[in-house]
Amino acid sequence: MGLDAIEAGIVPETLTELGALELERGRPLVALDCDEVLVEFSAHVARWLVPLGYEMRLRSYALEGSMYRAGDDVPLSFDDSLEMLDRFFTEETRRQRALPGAIDAVRALQARAQVIVLTNVPRHAREDRLVNLAGLGIDLPVVVNAGGKGRALAWLQARTGAPVVFVDDSSIQIASAAKHAPDVGRIYFTGSPFIRDVMPASAEAHLTARDWDEALAGVERLLTSE
């Protein structure tokens, strides 16, 4: 697929941010998700809910359907769940904590490849995300995506002309990468023990990693095998 066709499937704001990246053609690239890969998300949401009179009962990977008013047996509606999550990003993005091993992993990756963050954080929280990551010592360019990340990954691969590896905790995003950027290496990974046991399997991942050591080894293997 040509670059024009790829760009036609990317929302304008994301395309603008992709175009602003200072990419070195011919150098490998690693695209990292942020929530649950670099920073804690679900566990943070669970703590944040308590003083507001809510609680999380995480029985599946989806947070929608996992949030309840304290003492209620009926979960919040889908729309109310999305509203709560949007409020979380407004109030808490700057306070998200780095997951164990994430900072050292980023430094190791930067010695090997170009590294960016490809996140579906709400666009209104983009600046807060940049401030949060910088405060944690994670100095990476951030691209805010909407929907599936596969087309953005295809764009990155076309622009770099080099091996690209994608790390994400969402099986849906791994599937999007497999569909739209099949030559991109795909690592299914979370650094958060809070959600690890409820993550569904991903048939489209080249590797499912249990910790950053496995993820880093997988990145190296995929970059070298391209």
GROMACS .gro file of C-alpha atoms in nm:
model
  226
    1MET     CA    1   0.000   0.000   0.000
    2GLY     CA    2   0.131   0.344  -0.093
    3LEU     CA    3   0.186   0.622   0.157
    4ASP     CA    4  -0.111   0.823   0.025
    5ALA     CA    5  -0.345   0.530   0.087
    6ILE     CA    6  -0.203   0.480   0.437
    7GLU     CA    7  -0.243   0.848   0.521
    8ALA     CA    8  -0.604   0.847   0.403
    9GLY     CA    9  -0.689   0.616   0.694
   10ILE     CA   10  -0.522   0.825   0.966
   11VAL     CA   11  -0.703   1.109   1.143
   12PRO     CA   12  -0.554   1.451   1.057
   13GLU     CA   13  -0.431   1.532   1.408
   14THR     CA   14  -0.241   1.203   1.431
   15LEU     CA   15  -0.101   1.249   1.082
   16THR     CA   16   0.026   1.594   1.177
   17GLU     CA   17   0.204   1.452   1.482
   18LEU     CA   18   0.353   1.168   1.278
   19GLY     CA   19   0.480   1.419   1.022
   20ALA     CA   20   0.645   1.625   1.296
   21LEU     CA   21   0.859   1.331   1.413
   22GLU     CA   22   1.230   1.364   1.339
   23LEU     CA   23   1.281   1.017   1.197
   24GLU     CA   24   1.612   0.880   1.075
   25ARG     CA   25   1.556   0.676   0.763
   26GLY     CA   26   1.719   0.334   0.776
   27ARG     CA   27   1.734   0.318   1.156
   28PRO     CA   28   1.506   0.067   1.336
   29LEU     CA   29   1.211   0.204   1.529
   30VAL     CA   30   1.022   0.083   1.836
   31ALA     CA   31   0.670   0.214   1.902
   32LEU     CA   32   0.555   0.176   2.262
   33ASP     CA   33   0.207   0.203   2.402
   34CYS     CA   34   0.199   0.405   2.724
   35ASP     CA   35  -0.078   0.298   2.965
   36GLU     CA   36   0.005  -0.042   3.120
   37VAL     CA   37   0.331  -0.061   2.921
   38LEU     CA   38   0.522   0.242   3.050
   39VAL     CA   39   0.289   0.377   3.319
   40GLU     CA   40   0.039   0.230   3.563
   41PHE     CA   41  -0.322   0.276   3.457
   42SER     CA   42  -0.588   0.030   3.579
   43ALA     CA   43  -0.446   0.001   3.932
   44HIS     CA   44  -0.426   0.380   3.949
   45VAL     CA   45  -0.788   0.410   3.832
   46ALA     CA   46  -0.892   0.158   4.099
   47ARG     CA   47  -0.730   0.366   4.376
   48TRP     CA   48  -0.869   0.690   4.236
   49LEU     CA   49  -1.225   0.557   4.232
   50VAL     CA   50  -1.244   0.476   4.604
   51PRO     CA   51  -1.270   0.828   4.754
   52LEU     CA   52  -1.523   0.913   4.482
   53GLY     CA   53  -1.756   0.639   4.610
   54TYR     CA   54  -1.683   0.383   4.341
   55GLU     CA   55  -1.486   0.061   4.317
   56MET     CA   56  -1.334  -0.157   4.049
   57ARG     CA   57  -1.407  -0.528   4.019
   58LEU     CA   58  -1.177  -0.635   3.743
   59ARG     CA   59  -1.301  -0.959   3.591
   60SER     CA   60  -1.198  -0.892   3.232
   61TYR     CA   61  -0.954  -0.675   3.040
   62ALA     CA   62  -1.222  -0.411   2.970
   63LEU     CA   63  -1.255  -0.139   3.232
   64GLU     CA   64  -1.600  -0.059   3.094
   65GLY     CA   65  -1.824  -0.292   3.293
   66SER     CA   66  -1.571  -0.321   3.576
   67MET     CA   67  -1.659  -0.002   3.765
   68TYR     CA   68  -1.936   0.004   4.028
   69ARG     CA   69  -2.083   0.244   4.277
   70ALA     CA   70  -1.963   0.117   4.615
   71GLY     CA   71  -2.203  -0.153   4.734
   72ASP     CA   72  -2.391  -0.179   4.402
   73ASP     CA   73  -2.424  -0.501   4.206
   74VAL     CA   74  -2.482  -0.329   3.872
   75PRO     CA   75  -2.178  -0.188   3.691
   76LEU     CA   76  -2.173   0.164   3.554
   77SER     CA   77  -2.312   0.193   3.204
   78PHE     CA   78  -2.073   0.202   2.911
   79ASP     CA   79  -2.122   0.577   2.868
   80ASP     CA   80  -2.078   0.647   3.239
   81SER     CA   81  -1.763   0.434   3.241
   82LEU     CA   82  -1.618   0.632   2.951
   83GLU     CA   83  -1.705   0.954   3.133
   84MET     CA   84  -1.522   0.834   3.445
   85LEU     CA   85  -1.216   0.734   3.244
   86ASP     CA   86  -1.212   1.070   3.067
   87ARG     CA   87  -1.229   1.240   3.407
   88PHE     CA   88  -0.941   1.024   3.525
   89PHE     CA   89  -0.723   1.136   3.235
   90THR     CA   90  -0.813   1.500   3.306
   91GLU     CA   91  -0.731   1.477   3.676
   92GLU     CA   92  -0.463   1.211   3.705
   93THR     CA   93  -0.248   1.183   3.390
   94ARG     CA   94   0.030   1.395   3.539
   95ARG     CA   95   0.038   1.166   3.844
   96GLN     CA   96   0.070   0.829   3.670
   97ARG     CA   97   0.360   0.618   3.796
   98ALA     CA   98   0.621   0.440   3.588
   99LEU     CA   99   0.579   0.064   3.585
  100PRO     CA  100   0.868  -0.146   3.719
  101GLY     CA  101   1.152  -0.170   3.470
  102ALA     CA  102   1.000   0.075   3.221
  103ILE     CA  103   1.251   0.357   3.260
  104ASP     CA  104   1.554   0.129   3.224
  105ALA     CA  105   1.387  -0.048   2.932
  106VAL     CA  106   1.336   0.280   2.746
  107ARG     CA  107   1.702   0.368   2.790
  108ALA     CA  108   1.807   0.027   2.661
  109LEU     CA  109   1.580   0.064   2.359
  110GLN     CA  110   1.708   0.414   2.281
  111ALA     CA  111   2.059   0.273   2.249
  112ARG     CA  112   1.932   0.032   1.985
  113ALA     CA  113   1.661   0.215   1.790
  114GLN     CA  114   1.446   0.520   1.745
  115VAL     CA  115   1.174   0.504   2.010
  116ILE     CA  116   0.836   0.676   2.017
  117VAL     CA  117   0.519   0.654   2.225
  118LEU     CA  118   0.204   0.570   2.028
  119THR     CA  119  -0.086   0.622   2.267
  120ASN     CA  120  -0.464   0.645   2.254
  121VAL     CA  121  -0.479   0.884   2.548
  122PRO     CA  122  -0.759   1.140   2.498
  123ARG     CA  123  -0.621   1.425   2.294
  124HIS     CA  124  -0.705   1.680   2.565
  125ALA     CA  125  -0.459   1.498   2.794
  126ARG     CA  126  -0.168   1.500   2.548
  127GLU     CA  127   0.020   1.783   2.720
  128ASP     CA  128  -0.033   1.619   3.060
  129ARG     CA  129   0.105   1.295   2.920
  130LEU     CA  130   0.417   1.470   2.793
  131VAL     CA  131   0.468   1.640   3.131
  132ASN     CA  132   0.415   1.312   3.315
  133LEU     CA  133   0.660   1.115   3.103
  134ALA     CA  134   0.924   1.388   3.118
  135GLY     CA  135   0.892   1.398   3.496
  136LEU     CA  136   0.950   1.024   3.508
  137GLY     CA  137   1.265   1.058   3.297
  138ILE     CA  138   1.102   0.909   2.987
  139ASP     CA  139   1.201   1.157   2.719
  140LEU     CA  140   1.023   1.029   2.409
  141PRO     CA  141   0.817   1.188   2.133
  142VAL     CA  142   0.446   1.118   2.177
  143VAL     CA  143   0.194   1.057   1.900
  144VAL     CA  144  -0.173   1.055   2.003
  145ASN     CA  145  -0.363   0.803   1.793
  146ALA     CA  146  -0.737   0.741   1.761
  147GLY     CA  147  -0.877   0.392   1.705
  148GLY     CA  148  -0.659   0.115   1.567
  149LYS     CA  149  -0.286   0.181   1.557
  150GLY     CA  150  -0.211  -0.034   1.253
  151ARG     CA  151  -0.219   0.242   0.993
  152ALA     CA  152   0.006   0.468   1.202
  153LEU     CA  153   0.252   0.179   1.229
  154ALA     CA  154   0.236   0.123   0.853
  155TRP     CA  155   0.314   0.493   0.808
  156LEU     CA  156   0.611   0.470   1.045
  157GLN     CA  157   0.748   0.168   0.864
  158ALA     CA  158   0.711   0.336   0.525
  159ARG     CA  159   0.885   0.650   0.648
  160THR     CA  160   1.175   0.478   0.823
  161GLY     CA  161   1.237   0.207   0.564
  162ALA     CA  162   1.370  -0.004   0.851
  163PRO     CA  163   1.247  -0.272   1.092
  164VAL     CA  164   0.970  -0.156   1.327
  165VAL     CA  165   0.857  -0.327   1.648
  166PHE     CA  166   0.534  -0.244   1.830
  167VAL     CA  167   0.471  -0.312   2.202
  168ASP     CA  168   0.115  -0.291   2.338
  169ASP     CA  169  -0.105  -0.445   2.607
  170SER     CA  170  -0.417  -0.452   2.388
  171SER     CA  171  -0.490  -0.761   2.180
  172ILE     CA  172  -0.713  -0.538   1.964
  173GLN     CA  173  -0.418  -0.312   1.883
  174ILE     CA  174  -0.193  -0.609   1.814
  175ALA     CA  175  -0.459  -0.734   1.569
  176SER     CA  176  -0.477  -0.388   1.408
  177ALA     CA  177  -0.102  -0.395   1.356
  178ALA     CA  178  -0.121  -0.745   1.206
  179LYS     CA  179  -0.391  -0.631   0.962
  180HIS     CA  180  -0.253  -0.298   0.847
  181ALA     CA  181   0.123  -0.335   0.909
  182PRO     CA  182   0.189  -0.710   0.890
  183ASP     CA  183   0.566  -0.668   0.861
  184VAL     CA  184   0.587  -0.482   1.193
  185GLY     CA  185   0.707  -0.696   1.485
  186ARG     CA  186   0.433  -0.733   1.746
  187ILE     CA  187   0.495  -0.783   2.118
  188TYR     CA  188   0.197  -0.828   2.349
  189PHE     CA  189   0.301  -0.703   2.689
  190THR     CA  190   0.200  -0.529   3.007
  191GLY     CA  191   0.424  -0.428   3.293
  192SER     CA  192   0.123  -0.427   3.527
  193PRO     CA  193   0.052  -0.735   3.743
  194PHE     CA  194  -0.289  -0.581   3.816
  195ILE     CA  195  -0.424  -0.665   3.470
  196ARG     CA  196  -0.191  -0.941   3.351
  197ASP     CA  197  -0.416  -1.230   3.452
  198VAL     CA  198  -0.726  -1.091   3.279
  199MET     CA  199  -0.560  -1.015   2.945
  200PRO     CA  200  -0.696  -1.234   2.664
  201ALA     CA  201  -0.455  -1.431   2.449
  202SER     CA  202  -0.333  -1.272   2.126
  203ALA     CA  203  -0.293  -1.504   1.829
  204GLU     CA  204  -0.149  -1.221   1.618
  205ALA     CA  205   0.143  -1.137   1.849
  206HIS     CA  206   0.489  -1.259   1.757
  207LEU     CA  207   0.563  -1.273   2.130
  208THR     CA  208   0.371  -1.245   2.456
  209ALA     CA  209   0.614  -1.113   2.718
  210ARG     CA  210   0.572  -1.148   3.095
  211ASP     CA  211   0.826  -0.883   3.196
  212TRP     CA  212   1.051  -0.619   3.047
  213ASP     CA  213   1.344  -0.859   3.018
  214GLU     CA  214   1.138  -1.084   2.790
  215ALA     CA  215   1.004  -0.784   2.601
  216LEU     CA  216   1.353  -0.641   2.541
  217ALA     CA  217   1.483  -0.977   2.423
  218GLY     CA  218   1.184  -1.000   2.190
  219VAL     CA  219   1.245  -0.654   2.047
  220GLU     CA  220   1.607  -0.744   1.974
  221ARG     CA  221   1.509  -1.070   1.809
  222LEU     CA  222   1.243  -0.908   1.592
  223LEU     CA  223   1.467  -0.619   1.490
  224THR     CA  224   1.744  -0.858   1.392
  225SER     CA  225   1.521  -1.099   1.203
  226GLU     CA  226   1.373  -0.832   0.976
   0.00000   0.00000   0.00000
